[in-house]
XYZ file of C-alpha atoms in Angstrom:
643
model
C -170.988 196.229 223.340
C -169.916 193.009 220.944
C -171.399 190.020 221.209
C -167.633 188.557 222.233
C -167.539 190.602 225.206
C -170.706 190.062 226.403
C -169.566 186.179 225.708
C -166.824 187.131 227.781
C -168.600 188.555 230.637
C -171.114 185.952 230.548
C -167.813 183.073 230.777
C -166.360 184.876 233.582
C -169.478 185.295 235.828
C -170.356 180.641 235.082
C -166.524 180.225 235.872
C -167.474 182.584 238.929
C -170.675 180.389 240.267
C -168.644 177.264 239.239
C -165.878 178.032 241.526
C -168.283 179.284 243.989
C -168.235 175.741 245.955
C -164.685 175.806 245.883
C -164.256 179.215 247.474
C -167.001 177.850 250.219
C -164.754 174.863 250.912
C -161.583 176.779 251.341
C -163.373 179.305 253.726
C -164.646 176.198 255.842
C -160.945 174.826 255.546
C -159.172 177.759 256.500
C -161.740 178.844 259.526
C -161.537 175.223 261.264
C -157.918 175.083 261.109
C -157.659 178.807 262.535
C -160.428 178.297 265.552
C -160.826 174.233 265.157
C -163.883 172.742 265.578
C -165.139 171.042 268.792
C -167.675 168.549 266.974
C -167.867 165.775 269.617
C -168.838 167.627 272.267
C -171.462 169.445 270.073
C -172.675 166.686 268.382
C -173.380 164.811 271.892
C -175.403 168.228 272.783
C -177.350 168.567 270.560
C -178.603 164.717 270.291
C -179.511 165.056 274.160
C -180.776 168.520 273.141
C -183.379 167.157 270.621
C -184.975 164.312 273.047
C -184.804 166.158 275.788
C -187.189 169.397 274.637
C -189.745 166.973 272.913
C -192.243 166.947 275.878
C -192.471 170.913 275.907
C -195.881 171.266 273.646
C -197.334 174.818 273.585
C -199.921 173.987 270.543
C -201.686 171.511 271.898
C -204.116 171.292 269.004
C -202.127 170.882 266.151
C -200.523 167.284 266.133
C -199.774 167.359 262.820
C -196.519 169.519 263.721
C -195.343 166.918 265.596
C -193.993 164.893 262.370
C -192.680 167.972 261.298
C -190.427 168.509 264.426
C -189.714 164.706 264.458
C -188.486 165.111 260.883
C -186.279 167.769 261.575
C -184.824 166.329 264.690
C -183.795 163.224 263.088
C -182.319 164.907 260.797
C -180.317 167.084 263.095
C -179.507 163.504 265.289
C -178.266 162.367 261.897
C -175.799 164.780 261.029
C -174.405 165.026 264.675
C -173.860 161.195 264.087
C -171.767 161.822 260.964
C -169.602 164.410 263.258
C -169.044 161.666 265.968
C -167.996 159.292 262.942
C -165.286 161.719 261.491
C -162.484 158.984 262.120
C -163.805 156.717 259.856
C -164.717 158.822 257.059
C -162.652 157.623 253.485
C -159.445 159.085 253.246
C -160.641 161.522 250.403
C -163.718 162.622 252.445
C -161.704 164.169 254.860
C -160.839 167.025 253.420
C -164.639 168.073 252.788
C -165.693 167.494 256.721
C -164.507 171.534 257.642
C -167.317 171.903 255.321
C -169.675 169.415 256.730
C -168.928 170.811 260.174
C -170.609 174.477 259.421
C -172.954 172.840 257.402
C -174.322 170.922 260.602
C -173.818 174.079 262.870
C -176.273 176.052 260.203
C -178.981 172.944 260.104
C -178.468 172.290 263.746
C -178.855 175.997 265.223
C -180.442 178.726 263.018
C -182.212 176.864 261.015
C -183.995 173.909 263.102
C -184.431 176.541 266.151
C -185.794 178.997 263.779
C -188.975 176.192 262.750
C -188.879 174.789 266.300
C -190.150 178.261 267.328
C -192.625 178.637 264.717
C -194.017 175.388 264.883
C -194.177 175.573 268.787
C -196.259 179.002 268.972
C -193.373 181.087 270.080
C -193.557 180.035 273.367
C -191.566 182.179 276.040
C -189.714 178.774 276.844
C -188.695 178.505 273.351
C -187.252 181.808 273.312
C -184.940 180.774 275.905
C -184.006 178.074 273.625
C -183.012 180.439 270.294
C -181.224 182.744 273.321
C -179.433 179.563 274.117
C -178.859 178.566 270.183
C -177.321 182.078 269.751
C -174.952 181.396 272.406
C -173.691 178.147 271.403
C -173.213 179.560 268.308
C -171.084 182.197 269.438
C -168.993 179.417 271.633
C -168.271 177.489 268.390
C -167.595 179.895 265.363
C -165.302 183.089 264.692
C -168.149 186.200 264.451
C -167.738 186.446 261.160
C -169.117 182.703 260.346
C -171.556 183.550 263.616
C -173.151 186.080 261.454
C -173.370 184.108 258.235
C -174.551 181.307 259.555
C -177.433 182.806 261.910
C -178.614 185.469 258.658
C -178.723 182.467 256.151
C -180.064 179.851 259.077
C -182.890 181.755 260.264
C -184.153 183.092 256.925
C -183.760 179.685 255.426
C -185.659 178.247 258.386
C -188.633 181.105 257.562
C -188.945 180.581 254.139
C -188.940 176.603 254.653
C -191.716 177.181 257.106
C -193.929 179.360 254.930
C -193.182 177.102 251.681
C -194.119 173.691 253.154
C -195.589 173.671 256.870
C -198.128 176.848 256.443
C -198.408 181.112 257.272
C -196.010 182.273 259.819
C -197.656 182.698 262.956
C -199.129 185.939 263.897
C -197.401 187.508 267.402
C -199.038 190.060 269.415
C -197.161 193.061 270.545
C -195.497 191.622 273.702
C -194.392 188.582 271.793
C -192.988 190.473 269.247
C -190.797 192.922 271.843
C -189.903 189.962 273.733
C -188.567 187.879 270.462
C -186.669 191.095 269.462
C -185.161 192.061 272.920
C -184.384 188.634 273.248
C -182.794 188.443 269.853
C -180.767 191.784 270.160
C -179.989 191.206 272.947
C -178.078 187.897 272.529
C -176.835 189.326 269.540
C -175.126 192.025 270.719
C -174.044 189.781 273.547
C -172.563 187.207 270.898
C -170.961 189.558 269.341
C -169.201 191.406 271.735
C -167.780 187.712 273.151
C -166.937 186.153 269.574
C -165.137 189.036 268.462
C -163.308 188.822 271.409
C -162.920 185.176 271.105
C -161.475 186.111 267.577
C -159.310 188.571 268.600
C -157.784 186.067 270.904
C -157.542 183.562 268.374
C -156.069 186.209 266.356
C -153.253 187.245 268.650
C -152.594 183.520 269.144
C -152.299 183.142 265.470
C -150.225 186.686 265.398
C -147.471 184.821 268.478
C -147.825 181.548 266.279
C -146.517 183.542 263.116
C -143.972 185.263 265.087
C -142.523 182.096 266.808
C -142.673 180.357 263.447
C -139.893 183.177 262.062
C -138.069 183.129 265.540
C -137.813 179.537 264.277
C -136.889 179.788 261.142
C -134.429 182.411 261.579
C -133.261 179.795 264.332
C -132.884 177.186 262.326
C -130.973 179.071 259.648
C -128.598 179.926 262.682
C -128.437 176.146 264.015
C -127.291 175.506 260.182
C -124.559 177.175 260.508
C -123.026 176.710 263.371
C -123.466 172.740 262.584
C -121.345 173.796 259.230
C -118.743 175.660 261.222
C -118.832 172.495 264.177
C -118.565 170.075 261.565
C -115.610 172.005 259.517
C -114.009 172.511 263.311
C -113.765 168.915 263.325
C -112.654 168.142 260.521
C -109.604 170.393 260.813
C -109.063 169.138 264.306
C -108.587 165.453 262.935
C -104.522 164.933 263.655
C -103.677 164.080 260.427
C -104.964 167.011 259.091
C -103.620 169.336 261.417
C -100.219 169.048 263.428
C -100.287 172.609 264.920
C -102.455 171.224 267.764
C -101.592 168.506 270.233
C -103.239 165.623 271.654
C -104.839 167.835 274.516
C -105.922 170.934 272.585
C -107.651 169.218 269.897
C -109.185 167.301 273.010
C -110.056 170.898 274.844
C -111.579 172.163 271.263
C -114.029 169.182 271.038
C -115.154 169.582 274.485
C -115.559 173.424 273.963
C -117.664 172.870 270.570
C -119.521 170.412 272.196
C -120.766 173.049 275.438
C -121.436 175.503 272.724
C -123.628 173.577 269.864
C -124.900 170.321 271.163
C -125.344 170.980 275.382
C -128.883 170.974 276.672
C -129.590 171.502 280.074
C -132.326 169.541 281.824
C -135.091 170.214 284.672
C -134.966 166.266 285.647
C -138.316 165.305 286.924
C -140.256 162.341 287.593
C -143.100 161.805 284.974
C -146.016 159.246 284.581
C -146.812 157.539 281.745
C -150.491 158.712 282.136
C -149.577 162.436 282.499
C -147.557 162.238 279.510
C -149.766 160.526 277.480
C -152.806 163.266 278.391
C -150.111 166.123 277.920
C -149.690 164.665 273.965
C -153.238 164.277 273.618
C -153.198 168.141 274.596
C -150.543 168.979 272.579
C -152.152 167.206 269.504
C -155.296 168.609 269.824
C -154.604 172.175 269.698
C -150.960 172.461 267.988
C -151.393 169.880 265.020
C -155.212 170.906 264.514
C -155.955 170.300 261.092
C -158.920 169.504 259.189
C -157.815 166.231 258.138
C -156.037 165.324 261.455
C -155.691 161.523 262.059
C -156.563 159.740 265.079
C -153.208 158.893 267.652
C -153.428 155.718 269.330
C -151.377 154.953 272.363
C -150.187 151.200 272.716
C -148.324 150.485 276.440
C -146.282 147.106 276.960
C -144.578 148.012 280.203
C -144.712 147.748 283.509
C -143.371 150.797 284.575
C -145.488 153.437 285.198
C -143.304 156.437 286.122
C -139.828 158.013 283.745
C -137.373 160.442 284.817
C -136.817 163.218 282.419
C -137.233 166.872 281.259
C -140.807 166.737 280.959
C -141.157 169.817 278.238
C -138.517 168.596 276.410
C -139.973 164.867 276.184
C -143.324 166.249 275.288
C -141.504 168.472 272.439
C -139.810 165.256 271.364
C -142.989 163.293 270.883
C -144.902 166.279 269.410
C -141.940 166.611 266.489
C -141.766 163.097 265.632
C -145.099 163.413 265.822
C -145.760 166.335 263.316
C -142.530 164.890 260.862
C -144.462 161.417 260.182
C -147.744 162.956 260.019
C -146.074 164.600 256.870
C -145.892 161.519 254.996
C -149.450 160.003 256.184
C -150.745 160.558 252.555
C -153.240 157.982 253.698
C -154.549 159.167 256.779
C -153.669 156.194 258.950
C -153.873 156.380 262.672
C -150.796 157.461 264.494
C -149.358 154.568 266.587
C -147.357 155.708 269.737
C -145.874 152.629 271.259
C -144.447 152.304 274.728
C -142.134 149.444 275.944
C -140.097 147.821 277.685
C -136.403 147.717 276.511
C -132.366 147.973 277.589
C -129.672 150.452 277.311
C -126.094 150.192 277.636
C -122.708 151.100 277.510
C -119.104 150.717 278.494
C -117.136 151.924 281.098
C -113.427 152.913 281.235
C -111.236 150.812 283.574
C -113.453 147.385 283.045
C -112.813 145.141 280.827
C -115.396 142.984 279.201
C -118.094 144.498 281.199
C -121.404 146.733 279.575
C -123.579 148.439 281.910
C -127.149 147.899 281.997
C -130.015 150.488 282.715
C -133.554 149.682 282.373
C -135.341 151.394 279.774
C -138.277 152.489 277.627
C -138.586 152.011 273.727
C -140.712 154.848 271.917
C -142.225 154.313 268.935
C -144.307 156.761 266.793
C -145.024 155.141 263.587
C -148.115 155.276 260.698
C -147.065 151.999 260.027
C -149.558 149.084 261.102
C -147.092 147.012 263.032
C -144.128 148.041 265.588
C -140.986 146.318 265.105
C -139.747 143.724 267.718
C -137.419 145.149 270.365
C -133.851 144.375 270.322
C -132.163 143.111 273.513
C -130.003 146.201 274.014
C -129.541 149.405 272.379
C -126.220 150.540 273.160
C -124.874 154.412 273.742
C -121.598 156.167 273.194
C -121.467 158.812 275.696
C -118.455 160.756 274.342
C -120.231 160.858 270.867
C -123.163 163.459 269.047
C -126.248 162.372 266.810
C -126.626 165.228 265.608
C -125.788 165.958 262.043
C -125.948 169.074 259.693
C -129.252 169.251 258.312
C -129.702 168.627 254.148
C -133.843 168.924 253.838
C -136.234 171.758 255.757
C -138.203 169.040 257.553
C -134.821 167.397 259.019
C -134.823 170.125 261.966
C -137.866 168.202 263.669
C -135.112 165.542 263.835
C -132.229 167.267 264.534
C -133.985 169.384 267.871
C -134.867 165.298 268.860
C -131.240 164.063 268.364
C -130.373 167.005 271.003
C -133.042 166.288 273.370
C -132.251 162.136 272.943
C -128.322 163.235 273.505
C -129.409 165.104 276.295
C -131.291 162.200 278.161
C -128.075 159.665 276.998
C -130.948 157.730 275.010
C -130.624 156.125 271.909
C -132.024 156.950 268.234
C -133.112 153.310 266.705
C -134.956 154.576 263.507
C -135.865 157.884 262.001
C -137.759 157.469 259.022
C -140.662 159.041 256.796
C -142.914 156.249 258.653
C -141.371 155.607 262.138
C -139.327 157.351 264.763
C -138.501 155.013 267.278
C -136.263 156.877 270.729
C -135.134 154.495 273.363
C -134.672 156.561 277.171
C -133.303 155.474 280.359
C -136.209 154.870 282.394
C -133.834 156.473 285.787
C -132.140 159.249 283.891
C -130.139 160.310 287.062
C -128.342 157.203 287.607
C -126.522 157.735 283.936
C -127.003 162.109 284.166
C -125.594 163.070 287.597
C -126.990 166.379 288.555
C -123.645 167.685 287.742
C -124.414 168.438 284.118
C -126.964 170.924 284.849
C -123.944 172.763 286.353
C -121.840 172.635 282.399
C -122.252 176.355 281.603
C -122.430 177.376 285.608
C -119.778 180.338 285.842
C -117.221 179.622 288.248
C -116.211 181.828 291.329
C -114.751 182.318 294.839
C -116.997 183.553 297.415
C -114.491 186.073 299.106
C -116.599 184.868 302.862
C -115.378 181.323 302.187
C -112.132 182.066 301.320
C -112.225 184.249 304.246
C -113.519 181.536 306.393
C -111.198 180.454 309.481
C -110.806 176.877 308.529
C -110.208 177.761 305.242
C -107.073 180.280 305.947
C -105.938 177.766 308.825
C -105.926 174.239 305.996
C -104.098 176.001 303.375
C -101.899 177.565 306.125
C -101.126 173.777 307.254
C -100.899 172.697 303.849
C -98.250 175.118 302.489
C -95.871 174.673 305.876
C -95.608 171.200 305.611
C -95.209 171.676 302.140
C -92.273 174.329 302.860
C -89.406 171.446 302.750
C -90.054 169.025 300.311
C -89.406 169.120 296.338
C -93.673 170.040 295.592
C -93.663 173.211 293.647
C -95.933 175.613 295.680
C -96.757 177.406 293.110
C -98.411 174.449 291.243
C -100.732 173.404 294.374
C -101.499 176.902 294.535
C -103.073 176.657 291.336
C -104.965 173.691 292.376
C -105.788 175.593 295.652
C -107.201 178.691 293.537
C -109.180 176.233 291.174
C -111.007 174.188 294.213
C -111.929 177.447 295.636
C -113.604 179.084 292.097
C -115.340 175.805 290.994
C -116.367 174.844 294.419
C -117.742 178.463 295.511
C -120.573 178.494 297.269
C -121.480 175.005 298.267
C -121.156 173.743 301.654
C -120.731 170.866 303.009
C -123.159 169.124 305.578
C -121.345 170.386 308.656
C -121.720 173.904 307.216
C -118.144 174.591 306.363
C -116.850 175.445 302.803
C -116.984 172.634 300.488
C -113.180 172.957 299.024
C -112.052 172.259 303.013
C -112.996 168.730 301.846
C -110.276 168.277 299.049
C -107.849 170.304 301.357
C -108.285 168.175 304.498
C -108.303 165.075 301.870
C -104.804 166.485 300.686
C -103.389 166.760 304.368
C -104.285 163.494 304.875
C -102.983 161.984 301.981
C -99.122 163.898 303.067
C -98.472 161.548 306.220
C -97.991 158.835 303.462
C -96.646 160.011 300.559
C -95.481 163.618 298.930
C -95.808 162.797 295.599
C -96.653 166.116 293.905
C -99.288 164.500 291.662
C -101.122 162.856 293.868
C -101.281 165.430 296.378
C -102.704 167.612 293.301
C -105.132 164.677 293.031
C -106.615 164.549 296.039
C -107.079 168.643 295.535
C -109.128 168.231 292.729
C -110.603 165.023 293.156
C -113.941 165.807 293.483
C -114.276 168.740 290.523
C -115.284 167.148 287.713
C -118.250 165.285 289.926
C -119.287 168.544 291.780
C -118.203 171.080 289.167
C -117.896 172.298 285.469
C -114.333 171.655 285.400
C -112.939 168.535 282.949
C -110.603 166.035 282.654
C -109.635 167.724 279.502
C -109.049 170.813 281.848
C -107.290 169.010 284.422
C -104.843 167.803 281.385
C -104.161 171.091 279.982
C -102.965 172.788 283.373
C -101.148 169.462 285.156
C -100.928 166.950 283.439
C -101.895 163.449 281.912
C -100.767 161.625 285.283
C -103.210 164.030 287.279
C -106.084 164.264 284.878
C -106.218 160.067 285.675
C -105.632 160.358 289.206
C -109.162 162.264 289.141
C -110.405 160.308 286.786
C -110.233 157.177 288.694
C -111.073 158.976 292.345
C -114.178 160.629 290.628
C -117.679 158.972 290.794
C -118.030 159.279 286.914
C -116.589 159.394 283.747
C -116.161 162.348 282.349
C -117.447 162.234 278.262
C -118.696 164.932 276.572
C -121.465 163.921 278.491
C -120.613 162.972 281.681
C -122.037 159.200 283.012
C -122.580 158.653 286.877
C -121.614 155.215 288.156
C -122.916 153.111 290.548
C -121.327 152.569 293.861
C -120.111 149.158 292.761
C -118.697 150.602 289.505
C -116.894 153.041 291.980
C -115.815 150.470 294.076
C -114.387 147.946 290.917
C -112.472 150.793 289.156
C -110.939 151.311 292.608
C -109.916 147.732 293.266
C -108.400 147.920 290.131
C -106.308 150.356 290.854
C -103.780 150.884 288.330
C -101.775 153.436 290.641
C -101.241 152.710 294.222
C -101.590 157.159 294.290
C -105.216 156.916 292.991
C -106.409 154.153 295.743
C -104.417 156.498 298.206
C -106.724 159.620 297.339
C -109.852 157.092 297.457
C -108.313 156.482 300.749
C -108.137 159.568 302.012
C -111.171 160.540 300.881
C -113.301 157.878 302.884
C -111.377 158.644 305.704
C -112.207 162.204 306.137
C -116.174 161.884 305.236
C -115.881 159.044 308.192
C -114.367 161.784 310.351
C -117.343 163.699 309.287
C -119.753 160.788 309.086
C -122.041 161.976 311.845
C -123.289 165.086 310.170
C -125.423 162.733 307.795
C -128.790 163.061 308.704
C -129.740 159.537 307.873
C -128.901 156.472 310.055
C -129.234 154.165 307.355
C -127.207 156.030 304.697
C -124.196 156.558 307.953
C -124.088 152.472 308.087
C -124.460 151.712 304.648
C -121.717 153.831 304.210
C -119.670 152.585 306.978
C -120.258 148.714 306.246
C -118.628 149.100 302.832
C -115.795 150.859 304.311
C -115.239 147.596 306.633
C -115.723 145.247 303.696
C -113.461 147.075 300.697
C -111.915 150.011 302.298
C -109.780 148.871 305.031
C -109.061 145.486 303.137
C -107.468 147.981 300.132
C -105.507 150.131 302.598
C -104.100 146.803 304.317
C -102.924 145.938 301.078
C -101.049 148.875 300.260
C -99.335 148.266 303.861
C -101.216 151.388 305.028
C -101.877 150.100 308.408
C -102.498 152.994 310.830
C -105.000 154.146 308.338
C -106.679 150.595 307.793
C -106.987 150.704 311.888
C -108.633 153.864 311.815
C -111.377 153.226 309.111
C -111.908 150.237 310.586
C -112.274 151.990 314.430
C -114.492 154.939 312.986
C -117.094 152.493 311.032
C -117.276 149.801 313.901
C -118.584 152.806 315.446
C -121.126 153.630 313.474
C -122.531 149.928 312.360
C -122.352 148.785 316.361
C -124.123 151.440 317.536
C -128.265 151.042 318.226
């Protein structure tokens, strides 16, 4: 062999042994972030764990191995105190503590039980502690490190003891079956449950992979069909495009919008606490890493409970969460703040008037300081944040601007350093329950269509119909629609819902026989109790009857529909516009105060019935509607007189 290659050899095997540290570190790394590493709780163990054993003496006569087992104890102590201090370690020490972590494990376990034993006389007591060092080993490590680290502990911990404390003890034949039944036994015992634990961890790490490419593949689709939503729009700017009118291009957003940017909800109530403990959770054991920062929660509120979609809020934290943490090059804790703030935001039909809804400000930032909070944050309704994605770590943001869309909150920053999310603290009084119902197929139940009041309303309806200029075929339309997108729901006396609208519409004919309005008072209660739009409305009848509904409905129909309060409802009414839309508000009231006593609450009935006396009869007196002002007045004196 030439000298060169034996030079050669001799280079590769010193490069070998000097990477050797290296290749230690980055199995340390790679175990703790695939099975973590539950330090506190094992460095608070084991310091109870070494005062608590000191009293158990089985040699008696040799005190001199009492500074011995001090010695090692404080050492152990020591370490576990450098675990418990982990959040203040320098920034560039962090990346070493994986390695510091199994170095602790192998001092703390093998290797101090192993000279504990010997120094101790082998005590049948202290084999119950090795038993119980062998299992906390097997609770905290993969086997694989198990194994390593009890082989190198315990043989380090011999030849320590026979190198500076003296000549391993001598055990009799009992002792020696009962150390190795003891040992084996625990051993096989460890094994068997760590390489189960493993396997677990394993499969975990196998879904992890697997939802990572569900993801991805995902995300590659969510690209695209942001492209193709974004080129739809474009071409369906008018300028661009004259082929479609006013109401198609209209139709087209609303369909895009159901398709790529709709997110259904499961609206619940959630406490602060419970989501702060969730994200803790969530932190702990999805964003594990070896140089994980600390998250501190800051609260300047006094509310203590949020409606929302409690999954999707946690997801929303977690991402903005994980995209920050990106940039935290210098390990600086992770600030979430939560305060008080406002949201608001127009409404059709009233001038110089915002809405108000109380609110919460959300703030997950590396930055020392949160910025101050503005008076109000205001929200567009009928507009998207979403945006076609340029960078692979924009997706964290673009799943948030769906979920913020979703709860009508409002994005105030997104950058490297801060995310900041402002939510409505009462989501249903801006989300009616009604847009859980967008993507709800609509269809006739053939028993309610069936049903005897049913057949004998539209029976009524189309006689007295019969001899006037309404096109039949037109309300039959309407009649056909109410009974699809109102199919299945009943009212509270137990009769088909869509008798409502036709009653309503009966009503509304012994004062006027407007075609429009009669189509009106048909449909006015779709777009709050249905999937059906305005835009829809529009398409088949019209632009008079698509704001006949508009202003009979409880909300206003976006691409995310807002619920108004009842004195929203009642302003837009006042202000009329069209004497036909304050007649199908009209007829409305009047039927539910026919029906008023099948509310099961007393208060709601007068509450109800009281602001028929103080804006209902008043409005139909103005429109000279005078048997039916006498009525609604008769029906609610009824109802708020009576004990």
């Amino acid at each position: 062999m030439s000298v060169q290659s034996i030079e050669g050899n001799n280079w590769k095997q010193l490069r070998y042994y000097l990477d050797f540290p290296r290749q230690i570190l980055n199995y340390s790394q790679k175990k703790v972030a695939q099975y973590g590493a539950n330090y506190t709780a094992f460095a608070f163990f084991m310091t109870f764990h070494y005062m608590i054993p000191f009293f158990m003496r089985t040699q008696v006569s040799v005190e001199s191995m009492y500074a011995w087992l001090l010695i090692i104890k404080l050492i152990g102590a020591s370490l576990c105190v450098g675990l418990l201090l982990k959040h203040y370690w320098p920034s560039n020490l962090v990346s070493y503590f994986p390695l510091y972590w199994h170095f602790t494990l192998l001092y703390c376990v093998p290797f101090s039980f192993t000279l504990v034993f010997l120094i101790n006389g082998s005590g049948v007591e202290w084999l119950v502690n090795i038993s119980l060092g062998i299992t906390l080993l097997i609770v905290l490590v993969d086997w694989i490190t198990f194994l390593i680290l009890s082989i190198l502990g315990t043989t380090l911990g011999l030849l320590f003891y026979v190198q500076f404390i003296g000549a391993l003890p001598l055990l009799d034949i009992y002792s020696l079956y009962t150390l190795s039944y003891v040992f084996l036994a625990s051993l096989s015992i460890g094994l068997i449950f760590a390489r189960r634990k493993e396997q677990s961890f394993d499969l975990l790490l196998l879904q992890n992979q697997q939802l990572s490419e569900a993801q991805q593949k995902n995300r590659e689709e969510l690209i695209e069909t942001l492209k193709y939503r974004q080129q739809l729009l474009q071409e369906l700017k008018p300028e661009e495009v004259a082929i479609f009118d006013e109401v198609t291009t209209s139709y087209m957003k609303q369909a895009i919008y159901r398709m790529t940017d709709y997110m259904r909800l499961d609206v619940t109530s959630v406490t602060l606490d419970d989501l702060q403990q969730a994200l803790v959770d969530l932190y702990k054991y999805k964003l594990q890493t070896p140089d994980q920062p600390e998250i501190l929660f800051k609260k300047d509120t006094n509310q203590t409970v949020l409606q929302a979609d409690f999954v999707k809020l946690k997801q929303l934290l977690l991402n903005s969460i994980s995209y920050v943490q990106q940039y935290n090059t210098s390990h600086s804790p992770i600030i979430v703040a939560i305060e008080d703030a406002w949201l608001g935001h127009e409404i059709a039909h009233m001038q110089n008037y915002t809405r108000k809804l109380e609110a919460l400000r959300i703030t997950i930032t590396i930055e020392p300081s949160v910025p101050p909070t503005q008076p109000l944050y205001k929200i567009d309704p009928a507009k998207s944040s979403t945006w076609v994605p340029q960078h692979e770590d924009e997706f964290l943001l673009i799943e948030n601007a769906r979920i913020i869309d979703a709860h009508y909150g409002y994005i105030a920053t997104k950058s490297t350093h801060t995310q900041m999310y402002v939510l409505p603290v009462k989501l249903r009084e801006i989300r009616g329950k009604v847009m859980e119902l967008i993507k709800e197929p609509a269809a006739a139940v053939p028993e309610e269509v069936n049903h005897p009041l049913a057949i004998q309303l539209e029976q009524e309806l189309m006689e007295r119909l019969r001899d006037t200029e309404v096109d039949i075929c037109v309300i039959q339309k309407g009649l056909d629609i109410i009974k699809r997108y109102h199919g299945g729901v009943k009212r509270k006396s137990g009769e088909p819902f869509f008798t409502h609208p036709m009653t309503v519409a009966l009503i509304l004919l012994e004062y006027s026989q407007d075609q429009d309005a009669i189509l009106g008072a048909l449909l006015h209660d779709t777009v709050e109790d249905t999937s059906l739009s305005l835009t829809h409305i529009r398409m088949i009848f019209g632009k008079t009857v698509e704001f006949l509904v508009a202003k009979a409905t409880n909300l206003e129909d976006h691409k995310r529909r807002v619920s108004l309060t009842d004195q929203e409802n009642l302003a837009r009414i006042l202000n009329y516009e069209d004497p036909r839309a304050a007649l199908i508000k009209l007829s409305d009231r009047l039927h539910n105060m026919r029906t008023i006593q099948f509310h099961s609450s007393v208060a709601k009935r007068k509450h109800i019935s009281q602001e028929t006396l103080d804006h209902f009869v008043p409005l139909a007196r103005k429109l000279g509607l005078e048997k039916m002002a006498a009525e609604l007045e008769q029906l609610s004196n009824e109802v708020v007189n009576k004990k």
